[in-house]
Amino acid sequence: MTTGFSSSSCRFADYFVICGLDTETGLEPDELSGENFDQSPLRRTFKSKVLAHYPENVEWSPFDQDAVGMLCMPKGLSFRTQADSREPQFHSFIITREDGSRTYGFALTFYEEVTSKQICSAMQTLYHMHNAEQYDILHMPSATPTGIEDSHGLLQASPSISRLQRFNSYDITRDTLYVSKCICLMAPMAFPQACRKVLEQLHQAVSSAQPPPLPLESYIFNVLYEVPLPPPGRSLKFLGVYSPVVCQRPSTSELPLFEFPLGDMFQLLGVENVLQLFTCALLEIQILLYSQHYQRLMTVAESITTLMFPFQWQHVYVPILPASLLHFLDAPVPYLMGLHSNGQDDRSKLELPQEANLCFVDIDNHLLELPEDLPQFPNKLEFIQEISEALMAFGIPPEGDLQRGEGMAKLKGFRACDVVSDRRNGNLAGSPLSSYLLKENETIARLQALVKRTGLDVKESPSSNKDLKLQCDEDELRMHQLNIRVREIFANRFTQMFADYEVFVIQSSQDKDSWFSNREQMQNFDKASFLSDQPEPYLPFLSRFLETQTFASFIDSKILCHNEEDKEHALRVFDARVDKVRMLNVRTPTLRTSMYQKCTTVDEAEKAIEMRLSKIDHTALHPHLLDMKIGQGRYEPGFFPRLQSDVLSAGPTSNKWTKRSAPAQWRRKDRQKQHAEHLYLDNDQREKYIQEARNLGTTIRQPKLSNLSPSVIAQTNWKFVEGLLKECRNKTKRMLVEKMGREAVELGHGEGSITGVEENTLIASLCDLLERIWSHGLQVKQTASHSTSSKGFIHDSERRRSDAGSALPPLKVSLIQDVRHIQNIGEIKTDVGKARAWVRLSMEKKLLSRHLKQLLSDQELTKKLYKRYAFLRCDDEKEQFLYHLLSFNAVDYFCFTNVFTTIMIPYHVVVIPSKKLGGSMFTANPWICVSGELSETGVLQIPKNTLEITFECQNLGKLTTVQMGHDNSGLYAKWLVECVVVRNEITGHTYKFPCGRWLGKGVDDGSLERILVGELMTPSSENEERLCRTPPLQQSPGMIRRLVAISPNSKPKLNTGQIQEGVGEAINGIVKHFHKPEKERGSLTLLLCGEGGLVWALEQVFQHGFKSPRLFKSVFIWDFLEKAQTHFESLEQREMVQDENWQTNTRTFCRFMRAINSTPRNIGKDGKFQMLVCLGARDHLLHHWIALLADCPITGQMYEDSALIKDHTLVNSLIRVLQTLQEFNITLEASLVKGIGI
């Protein structure tokens, strides 16, 4: 993108550079480019040099000779003979300084004849040596060096050698040798089309037979010193050697300057691939572009980052990675880099350090390799359709042009609107459009249908208006029109998605200095509230995007800009658009819906460009003769000369051209604007901010191209290690604060601020960090991806540890066992997926730090797999890293159970009978049914001799209830059960379901089955040495177990105050449950039927003051309810009905009582009471029933006068409390209402 200009200059270009072969130093092989010496000398690369640059230096943009030399000719010098193609090649490049400012380079590489006899002889000698080596390989040491020089002998020796000489040779007597040379313009802003024209005309001047009208120095002096940058919103014309050059710059209210052809990227990759690549860039996934053409690498990189408006890529950005910097692919930070392909090696030969979290883009072959779990961009299909319509209007097929190049020529002058307006075209079927549409692509097929149906309703472009006399050629105008159309569509997406983002920005009350120093600890955006307002389909993408450095920097700049003048250009333009959308939304509210809003700003933006190109605002001073000595400025045709440095080293003494081109005022303003492009602060503050902001996400911003000594490379790698550790510290801290914040909310403290989607995102970003740590410094030859290296570790460890420890009753802590569990999950197909599942499982088991420590304890293996500088070989940092991960043991994650919902999991169930009244005489056959948040098992028979069973079934989720009972067979079918324990054999989570009641006829409440509600057990500290560094988890005070006594009569008696408090707490728990985000709610069954739940609370209400008539027989609440039912039914039969409401309430009460009594289940009287309370809560009837029962005569008979149910004030307050449940939609778990048809 063209933000962050380095220059306070207002010149069009800062430097003119010539690179090529230095005949004085001769041929130097370029070892850093990694070329193979098996290749013939003509195919090898040699070091190029910066031969000259003019002027020597400018203060606002110091000349970086190493970087410019590397990027002008990234592969060094190349040689050709007259038999090879020698077409000039243009490419652009970018130099990003450590402070984020940028300089653009535009280079034209062409071939010149080598006139130096020494160089030609050296090439001949290299060929003799090369051919000798080839001959030795084919014919083992039979040939002698003298024999090799005899070409006839060689030709007879072998047909393969003859071919080698004929097609791959250089003969000094027969061949003309050519070498590459490069001329380059360095500029503060990117005007690739204009710079290309300037360079091509300069090259044409030296390659044509006729000399140019003026010496070359005149044109170069003109472009360096006399051509200004066009002011914002204006166009500028200046003269090249043969024809005028026009460039234009958007105004401050338009999208930032961008002149690379977006159409080329869509042509090369297709809309679908571009959108996937765009998503990867937004989510800061490492991106590696791969192509034979430097200009393609630059075009794709610049296009993708430009389309991110208003956001800016914040990380390492090297669109053309010189061969000498290949070690940068090892960087464990997000990057966007371009790698040059030699066109011979296929993708499989390219060894990359890490591929788990890499987006690999093979531009020339229309290919994308994406990381796993890439979320879909919101409204993807509609977005693709809108982009495709824009492309088809310019004759670009949405799936890209698979013939790249041929199609370009055919479509060059083609626009779909011309086809539509052409009356002779009766049918579109034969047009170039349909022939390019791929039939098998569903999206494209839909678009094709749309085209046929609408006849492609493309508005006639203003360019066809003959009144506008254009100052640039038709192709250039079409490029500008397509660019602005596509960019407006992309910008409109973000305007719609973030239309109300300002509401969620958390403005700091601190001054700027305190803000900078506390930046890491501060939340600058209310993510949870923003996400809760978004449509569900947007969440997977948005929840990850909000975690990026890209988004954080955008919000930071928003916080630091207190008024319009302070704002960066991109932010100002975006905010203006957002305001417009919000005003529209007042009239037609579409915010917060996933309804797709098409872009409406295209025509206006196109018109602005066309106006600038048809009416030129400024014309620069024309090139003129310079004050040169006689004889200067002459040159030999076909050779680009060394220019006269004395006339090019300084600009004109009087600045006449400034008056002619533009008032000094705009130059001054422009300089200020560019200078303060990052932040409008004074210099010290800006520097401080830039460093602070960059250090947050990554410690290294940009590879320094100038110094490549081993010490610098080592220092760079050390920065990476430090950066990874810092990122690990920040991530663990963020995750703990979020998680503990939520758990504090569950205990009634503060506000919740995290959603399930967000938790998942945080864990995914932790996996990404672990992948980057694992692949930093990995020996590429050993293995290709981090997960494979992890597996290497695991298997090696397995050999050393698998024999240790025998099977014990508690679940064995075993890294190997956990890995095997993951390998047995058939649903996970890839290594990366398995590695991530293993991380999730280890986090859930609170073993992540311990397992990784075990993996890394094998020093030999670490040395074998990793280079010395790798993170995993830095002992202190590794220790700190494991310590940070250990802090996760303080909180409970269910990140494995909740994500892998369809996998098969083994469960182990143990029924524990009462020790006092042992079940040794028990003769019936017990059964059990386990239910969880995801599903239930169905009835499972339990062997009565062992009372335990292991079974496998689909993931049940967090366990909620156990139904258990027996078939009442045999002589002694009475069973006193203390509790049931169920353990998930993969995650180790153990749930305890307390019972403490009899199952059997004629004992307790006569129940043959009970529904038990479970709780997750916390591990006891003595067998939990894995928590060695953190104190054992304490039971939270609110969860003190209320012991269930065996006989209902011996239960502790509570007073009315305690009972009211119990009811209040139970209702409060349910209300809080429904106020949480849906994905964060715990078990409602626990709140209804668990200890201290609603059933327990109402049980206390009905037991208070309850008369027990006989000494040896217990009377249950259900007995009272049945008597009340009989009373109500008899009143109805005698037609003694009070009013309609009363009649409705008694009828529903009696209907529910009958339904529960007629159920085939043997659930006992307390079980029936539980069922009645649950159904009453579900249908919002409890408060009606309490009112009925309080007025019922039966209550008078069965309760003492002091009973709560007889106190009208207390009953009324109870009814009011129960009425609060009316607004909630309570859904009951199937196990609670089995067998009831209501």
mmCIF file of N, CA, C and O in Angstrom, residues 527-592:
data_model
loop_
_atom_site.group_PDB
_atom_site.id
_atom_site.type_symbol
_atom_site.label_atom_id
_atom_site.label_comp_id
_atom_site.label_asym_id
_atom_site.label_seq_id
_atom_site.Cartn_x
_atom_site.Cartn_y
_atom_site.Cartn_z
ATOM 1 N N LYS A 527 -14.619 -6.481 22.505
ATOM 2 C CA LYS A 527 -14.810 -7.548 21.502
ATOM 3 C C LYS A 527 -16.083 -8.347 21.756
ATOM 4 O O LYS A 527 -16.834 -8.652 20.823
ATOM 5 N N ALA A 528 -16.306 -8.691 23.025
ATOM 6 C CA ALA A 528 -17.446 -9.559 23.331
ATOM 7 C C ALA A 528 -18.764 -8.892 22.931
ATOM 8 O O ALA A 528 -19.624 -9.511 22.300
ATOM 9 N N SER A 529 -18.904 -7.609 23.255
ATOM 10 C CA SER A 529 -20.149 -6.912 22.912
ATOM 11 C C SER A 529 -20.289 -6.767 21.410
ATOM 12 O O SER A 529 -21.371 -6.924 20.849
ATOM 13 N N PHE A 530 -19.149 -6.457 20.743
ATOM 14 C CA PHE A 530 -19.192 -6.308 19.280
ATOM 15 C C PHE A 530 -19.628 -7.626 18.634
ATOM 16 O O PHE A 530 -20.508 -7.653 17.770
ATOM 17 N N LEU A 531 -19.034 -8.744 19.087
ATOM 18 C CA LEU A 531 -19.361 -10.050 18.495
ATOM 19 C C LEU A 531 -20.803 -10.455 18.793
ATOM 20 O O LEU A 531 -21.460 -11.084 17.969
ATOM 21 N N SER A 532 -21.285 -10.084 19.982
ATOM 22 C CA SER A 532 -22.653 -10.490 20.335
ATOM 23 C C SER A 532 -23.679 -9.797 19.437
ATOM 24 O O SER A 532 -24.812 -10.250 19.314
ATOM 25 N N ASP A 533 -23.268 -8.696 18.794
ATOM 26 C CA ASP A 533 -24.175 -7.975 17.894
ATOM 27 C C ASP A 533 -24.117 -8.493 16.456
ATOM 28 O O ASP A 533 -24.867 -8.041 15.613
ATOM 29 N N GLN A 534 -23.148 -9.364 16.175
ATOM 30 C CA GLN A 534 -22.942 -9.778 14.775
ATOM 31 C C GLN A 534 -23.800 -10.980 14.400
ATOM 32 O O GLN A 534 -24.084 -11.820 15.256
ATOM 33 N N PRO A 535 -24.146 -11.089 13.110
ATOM 34 C CA PRO A 535 -24.870 -12.290 12.662
ATOM 35 C C PRO A 535 -24.008 -13.536 12.898
ATOM 36 O O PRO A 535 -22.789 -13.488 12.725
ATOM 37 N N GLU A 536 -24.645 -14.631 13.262
ATOM 38 C CA GLU A 536 -23.959 -15.896 13.606
ATOM 39 C C GLU A 536 -22.930 -16.324 12.542
ATOM 40 O O GLU A 536 -21.819 -16.706 12.881
ATOM 41 N N PRO A 537 -23.270 -16.254 11.211
ATOM 42 C CA PRO A 537 -22.299 -16.744 10.208
ATOM 43 C C PRO A 537 -21.000 -15.940 10.178
ATOM 44 O O PRO A 537 -19.991 -16.422 9.696
ATOM 45 N N TYR A 538 -21.012 -14.694 10.677
ATOM 46 C CA TYR A 538 -19.790 -13.874 10.654
ATOM 47 C C TYR A 538 -18.798 -14.279 11.735
ATOM 48 O O TYR A 538 -17.621 -13.971 11.656
ATOM 49 N N LEU A 539 -19.281 -14.939 12.796
ATOM 50 C CA LEU A 539 -18.478 -15.087 14.017
ATOM 51 C C LEU A 539 -17.164 -15.838 13.840
ATOM 52 O O LEU A 539 -16.145 -15.407 14.365
ATOM 53 N N PRO A 540 -17.135 -16.981 13.130
ATOM 54 C CA PRO A 540 -15.845 -17.687 13.031
ATOM 55 C C PRO A 540 -14.743 -16.797 12.468
ATOM 56 O O PRO A 540 -13.622 -16.803 12.965
ATOM 57 N N PHE A 541 -15.071 -15.982 11.442
ATOM 58 C CA PHE A 541 -14.050 -15.095 10.874
ATOM 59 C C PHE A 541 -13.763 -13.912 11.805
ATOM 60 O O PHE A 541 -12.615 -13.639 12.160
ATOM 61 N N LEU A 542 -14.816 -13.232 12.234
ATOM 62 C CA LEU A 542 -14.617 -11.998 13.012
ATOM 63 C C LEU A 542 -13.922 -12.252 14.344
ATOM 64 O O LEU A 542 -13.075 -11.468 14.768
ATOM 65 N N SER A 543 -14.280 -13.356 15.013
ATOM 66 C CA SER A 543 -13.672 -13.602 16.327
ATOM 67 C C SER A 543 -12.160 -13.788 16.187
ATOM 68 O O SER A 543 -11.396 -13.398 17.066
ATOM 69 N N ARG A 544 -11.702 -14.344 15.061
ATOM 70 C CA ARG A 544 -10.247 -14.479 14.857
ATOM 71 C C ARG A 544 -9.629 -13.158 14.400
ATOM 72 O O ARG A 544 -8.529 -12.790 14.811
ATOM 73 N N PHE A 545 -10.351 -12.437 13.559
ATOM 74 C CA PHE A 545 -9.809 -11.183 13.022
ATOM 75 C C PHE A 545 -9.601 -10.148 14.140
ATOM 76 O O PHE A 545 -8.616 -9.420 14.150
ATOM 77 N N LEU A 546 -10.519 -10.117 15.110
ATOM 78 C CA LEU A 546 -10.405 -9.133 16.193
ATOM 79 C C LEU A 546 -9.182 -9.386 17.073
ATOM 80 O O LEU A 546 -8.778 -8.522 17.848
ATOM 81 N N GLU A 547 -8.605 -10.597 16.968
ATOM 82 C CA GLU A 547 -7.421 -10.929 17.780
ATOM 83 C C GLU A 547 -6.116 -10.540 17.084
ATOM 84 O O GLU A 547 -5.046 -10.726 17.641
ATOM 85 N N THR A 548 -6.186 -10.021 15.854
ATOM 86 C CA THR A 548 -4.944 -9.792 15.098
ATOM 87 C C THR A 548 -4.294 -8.468 15.461
ATOM 88 O O THR A 548 -4.948 -7.543 15.943
ATOM 89 N N GLN A 549 -2.990 -8.393 15.161
ATOM 90 C CA GLN A 549 -2.240 -7.148 15.328
ATOM 91 C C GLN A 549 -2.776 -6.091 14.364
ATOM 92 O O GLN A 549 -2.820 -4.900 14.681
ATOM 93 N N THR A 550 -3.211 -6.532 13.190
ATOM 94 C CA THR A 550 -3.774 -5.630 12.177
ATOM 95 C C THR A 550 -4.941 -4.833 12.765
ATOM 96 O O THR A 550 -4.995 -3.613 12.662
ATOM 97 N N PHE A 551 -5.858 -5.545 13.406
ATOM 98 C CA PHE A 551 -7.038 -4.887 13.957
ATOM 99 C C PHE A 551 -6.650 -4.031 15.167
ATOM 100 O O PHE A 551 -7.110 -2.903 15.318
ATOM 101 N N ALA A 552 -5.765 -4.578 16.015
ATOM 102 C CA ALA A 552 -5.345 -3.835 17.221
ATOM 103 C C ALA A 552 -4.703 -2.504 16.832
ATOM 104 O O ALA A 552 -4.985 -1.463 17.443
ATOM 105 N N SER A 553 -3.857 -2.496 15.793
ATOM 106 C CA SER A 553 -3.181 -1.263 15.368
ATOM 107 C C SER A 553 -4.185 -0.258 14.820
ATOM 108 O O SER A 553 -4.046 0.946 15.033
ATOM 109 N N PHE A 554 -5.175 -0.763 14.112
ATOM 110 C CA PHE A 554 -6.223 0.111 13.567
ATOM 111 C C PHE A 554 -6.953 0.824 14.717
ATOM 112 O O PHE A 554 -7.165 2.034 14.696
ATOM 113 N N ILE A 555 -7.299 0.062 15.749
ATOM 114 C CA ILE A 555 -8.020 0.643 16.897
ATOM 115 C C ILE A 555 -7.098 1.590 17.679
ATOM 116 O O ILE A 555 -7.516 2.650 18.134
ATOM 117 N N ASP A 556 -5.805 1.206 17.794
ATOM 118 C CA ASP A 556 -4.847 2.096 18.469
ATOM 119 C C ASP A 556 -4.808 3.460 17.796
ATOM 120 O O ASP A 556 -4.834 4.501 18.451
ATOM 121 N N SER A 557 -4.722 3.461 16.471
ATOM 122 C CA SER A 557 -4.625 4.747 15.770
ATOM 123 C C SER A 557 -5.919 5.537 15.943
ATOM 124 O O SER A 557 -5.907 6.755 16.024
ATOM 125 N N LYS A 558 -7.041 4.822 16.068
ATOM 126 C CA LYS A 558 -8.325 5.496 16.312
ATOM 127 C C LYS A 558 -8.308 6.182 17.690
ATOM 128 O O LYS A 558 -8.758 7.311 17.837
ATOM 129 N N ILE A 559 -7.764 5.485 18.686
ATOM 130 C CA ILE A 559 -7.733 6.034 20.051
ATOM 131 C C ILE A 559 -6.813 7.255 20.117
ATOM 132 O O ILE A 559 -7.096 8.227 20.810
ATOM 133 N N LEU A 560 -5.711 7.200 19.359
ATOM 134 C CA LEU A 560 -4.720 8.283 19.447
ATOM 135 C C LEU A 560 -5.118 9.523 18.649
ATOM 136 O O LEU A 560 -4.470 10.560 18.753
ATOM 137 N N CYS A 561 -6.134 9.412 17.797
ATOM 138 C CA CYS A 561 -6.548 10.561 16.987
ATOM 139 C C CYS A 561 -7.791 11.177 17.602
ATOM 140 O O CYS A 561 -8.870 10.606 17.484
ATOM 141 N N HIS A 562 -7.615 12.301 18.242
ATOM 142 C CA HIS A 562 -8.763 12.886 18.928
ATOM 143 C C HIS A 562 -9.590 13.796 18.040
ATOM 144 O O HIS A 562 -10.722 14.109 18.340
ATOM 145 N N ASN A 563 -9.024 14.278 16.932
ATOM 146 C CA ASN A 563 -9.849 15.082 16.017
ATOM 147 C C ASN A 563 -9.531 14.725 14.572
ATOM 148 O O ASN A 563 -8.581 13.998 14.294
ATOM 149 N N GLU A 564 -10.310 15.264 13.657
ATOM 150 C CA GLU A 564 -10.202 14.917 12.230
ATOM 151 C C GLU A 564 -8.794 15.136 11.696
ATOM 152 O O GLU A 564 -8.275 14.341 10.951
ATOM 153 N N GLU A 565 -8.174 16.271 12.087
ATOM 154 C CA GLU A 565 -6.868 16.624 11.543
ATOM 155 C C GLU A 565 -5.809 15.594 11.912
ATOM 156 O O GLU A 565 -4.862 15.366 11.190
ATOM 157 N N ASP A 566 -5.972 14.982 13.101
ATOM 158 C CA ASP A 566 -4.973 14.009 13.588
ATOM 159 C C ASP A 566 -4.993 12.710 12.815
ATOM 160 O O ASP A 566 -4.035 11.957 12.834
ATOM 161 N N LYS A 567 -6.111 12.398 12.192
ATOM 162 C CA LYS A 567 -6.301 11.036 11.658
ATOM 163 C C LYS A 567 -5.401 10.733 10.462
ATOM 164 O O LYS A 567 -5.150 11.599 9.627
ATOM 165 N N GLU A 568 -4.955 9.496 10.380
ATOM 166 C CA GLU A 568 -4.280 9.019 9.171
ATOM 167 C C GLU A 568 -5.260 9.084 8.014
ATOM 168 O O GLU A 568 -6.471 9.001 8.194
ATOM 169 N N HIS A 569 -4.707 9.128 6.811
ATOM 170 C CA HIS A 569 -5.560 9.227 5.614
ATOM 171 C C HIS A 569 -6.571 8.084 5.554
ATOM 172 O O HIS A 569 -7.779 8.300 5.413
ATOM 173 N N ALA A 570 -6.089 6.838 5.705
ATOM 174 C CA ALA A 570 -6.989 5.677 5.572
ATOM 175 C C ALA A 570 -8.118 5.742 6.595
ATOM 176 O O ALA A 570 -9.279 5.477 6.276
ATOM 177 N N LEU A 571 -7.778 6.132 7.826
ATOM 178 C CA LEU A 571 -8.786 6.176 8.889
ATOM 179 C C LEU A 571 -9.810 7.270 8.617
ATOM 180 O O LEU A 571 -11.011 7.087 8.811
ATOM 181 N N ARG A 572 -9.329 8.424 8.113
ATOM 182 C CA ARG A 572 -10.244 9.526 7.832
ATOM 183 C C ARG A 572 -11.244 9.131 6.752
ATOM 184 O O ARG A 572 -12.444 9.350 6.864
ATOM 185 N N VAL A 573 -10.719 8.523 5.675
ATOM 186 C CA VAL A 573 -11.593 8.112 4.559
ATOM 187 C C VAL A 573 -12.603 7.071 5.042
ATOM 188 O O VAL A 573 -13.790 7.148 4.743
ATOM 189 N N PHE A 574 -12.112 6.109 5.840
ATOM 190 C CA PHE A 574 -12.996 5.035 6.304
ATOM 191 C C PHE A 574 -14.091 5.592 7.217
ATOM 192 O O PHE A 574 -15.259 5.247 7.077
ATOM 193 N N ASP A 575 -13.694 6.469 8.148
ATOM 194 C CA ASP A 575 -14.684 7.031 9.069
ATOM 195 C C ASP A 575 -15.754 7.833 8.333
ATOM 196 O O ASP A 575 -16.930 7.797 8.696
ATOM 197 N N ALA A 576 -15.340 8.541 7.285
ATOM 198 C CA ALA A 576 -16.319 9.316 6.506
ATOM 199 C C ALA A 576 -17.333 8.369 5.853
ATOM 200 O O ALA A 576 -18.538 8.636 5.827
ATOM 201 N N ARG A 577 -16.835 7.235 5.362
ATOM 202 C CA ARG A 577 -17.730 6.253 4.716
ATOM 203 C C ARG A 577 -18.665 5.616 5.746
ATOM 204 O O ARG A 577 -19.842 5.395 5.469
ATOM 205 N N VAL A 578 -18.113 5.312 6.903
ATOM 206 C CA VAL A 578 -18.916 4.705 7.971
ATOM 207 C C VAL A 578 -20.054 5.649 8.378
ATOM 208 O O VAL A 578 -21.192 5.230 8.574
ATOM 209 N N ASP A 579 -19.725 6.947 8.474
ATOM 210 C CA ASP A 579 -20.764 7.926 8.831
ATOM 211 C C ASP A 579 -21.888 7.912 7.811
ATOM 212 O O ASP A 579 -23.064 7.978 8.164
ATOM 213 N N LYS A 580 -21.504 7.828 6.532
ATOM 214 C CA LYS A 580 -22.517 7.797 5.460
ATOM 215 C C LYS A 580 -23.434 6.585 5.619
ATOM 216 O O LYS A 580 -24.648 6.674 5.534
ATOM 217 N N VAL A 581 -22.821 5.420 5.844
ATOM 218 C CA VAL A 581 -23.598 4.180 5.989
ATOM 219 C C VAL A 581 -24.545 4.294 7.172
ATOM 220 O O VAL A 581 -25.706 3.885 7.097
ATOM 221 N N ARG A 582 -24.037 4.876 8.271
ATOM 222 C CA ARG A 582 -24.893 4.986 9.459
ATOM 223 C C ARG A 582 -26.081 5.898 9.204
ATOM 224 O O ARG A 582 -27.188 5.639 9.656
ATOM 225 N N MET A 583 -25.852 6.988 8.443
ATOM 226 C CA MET A 583 -26.969 7.887 8.126
ATOM 227 C C MET A 583 -28.005 7.167 7.275
ATOM 228 O O MET A 583 -29.207 7.303 7.475
ATOM 229 N N LEU A 584 -27.529 6.363 6.332
ATOM 230 C CA LEU A 584 -28.453 5.580 5.497
ATOM 231 C C LEU A 584 -29.237 4.593 6.344
ATOM 232 O O LEU A 584 -30.422 4.377 6.137
ATOM 233 N N ASN A 585 -28.534 4.002 7.314
ATOM 234 C CA ASN A 585 -29.167 2.973 8.144
ATOM 235 C C ASN A 585 -30.255 3.514 9.064
ATOM 236 O O ASN A 585 -31.077 2.770 9.554
ATOM 237 N N VAL A 586 -30.205 4.822 9.322
ATOM 238 C CA VAL A 586 -31.278 5.411 10.131
ATOM 239 C C VAL A 586 -32.591 5.285 9.358
ATOM 240 O O VAL A 586 -33.644 4.986 9.901
ATOM 241 N N ARG A 587 -32.456 5.475 8.021
ATOM 242 C CA ARG A 587 -33.674 5.400 7.200
ATOM 243 C C ARG A 587 -34.048 3.960 6.881
ATOM 244 O O ARG A 587 -35.206 3.573 6.907
ATOM 245 N N THR A 588 -33.052 3.153 6.526
ATOM 246 C CA THR A 588 -33.353 1.745 6.180
ATOM 247 C C THR A 588 -32.448 0.851 6.998
ATOM 248 O O THR A 588 -31.335 0.552 6.569
ATOM 249 N N PRO A 589 -32.871 0.460 8.196
ATOM 250 C CA PRO A 589 -31.958 -0.272 9.094
ATOM 251 C C PRO A 589 -31.559 -1.636 8.538
ATOM 252 O O PRO A 589 -32.396 -2.486 8.316
ATOM 253 N N THR A 590 -30.261 -1.793 8.251
ATOM 254 C CA THR A 590 -29.778 -3.111 7.802
ATOM 255 C C THR A 590 -28.591 -3.540 8.631
ATOM 256 O O THR A 590 -28.029 -4.586 8.412
ATOM 257 N N LEU A 591 -28.152 -2.699 9.578
ATOM 258 C CA LEU A 591 -27.017 -3.091 10.423
ATOM 259 C C LEU A 591 -27.353 -4.352 11.200
ATOM 260 O O LEU A 591 -28.505 -4.604 11.526
ATOM 261 N N ARG A 592 -26.319 -5.129 11.513
ATOM 262 C CA ARG A 592 -26.441 -6.323 12.347
ATOM 263 C C ARG A 592 -27.327 -7.397 11.718
ATOM 264 O O ARG A 592 -27.898 -8.207 12.390
#
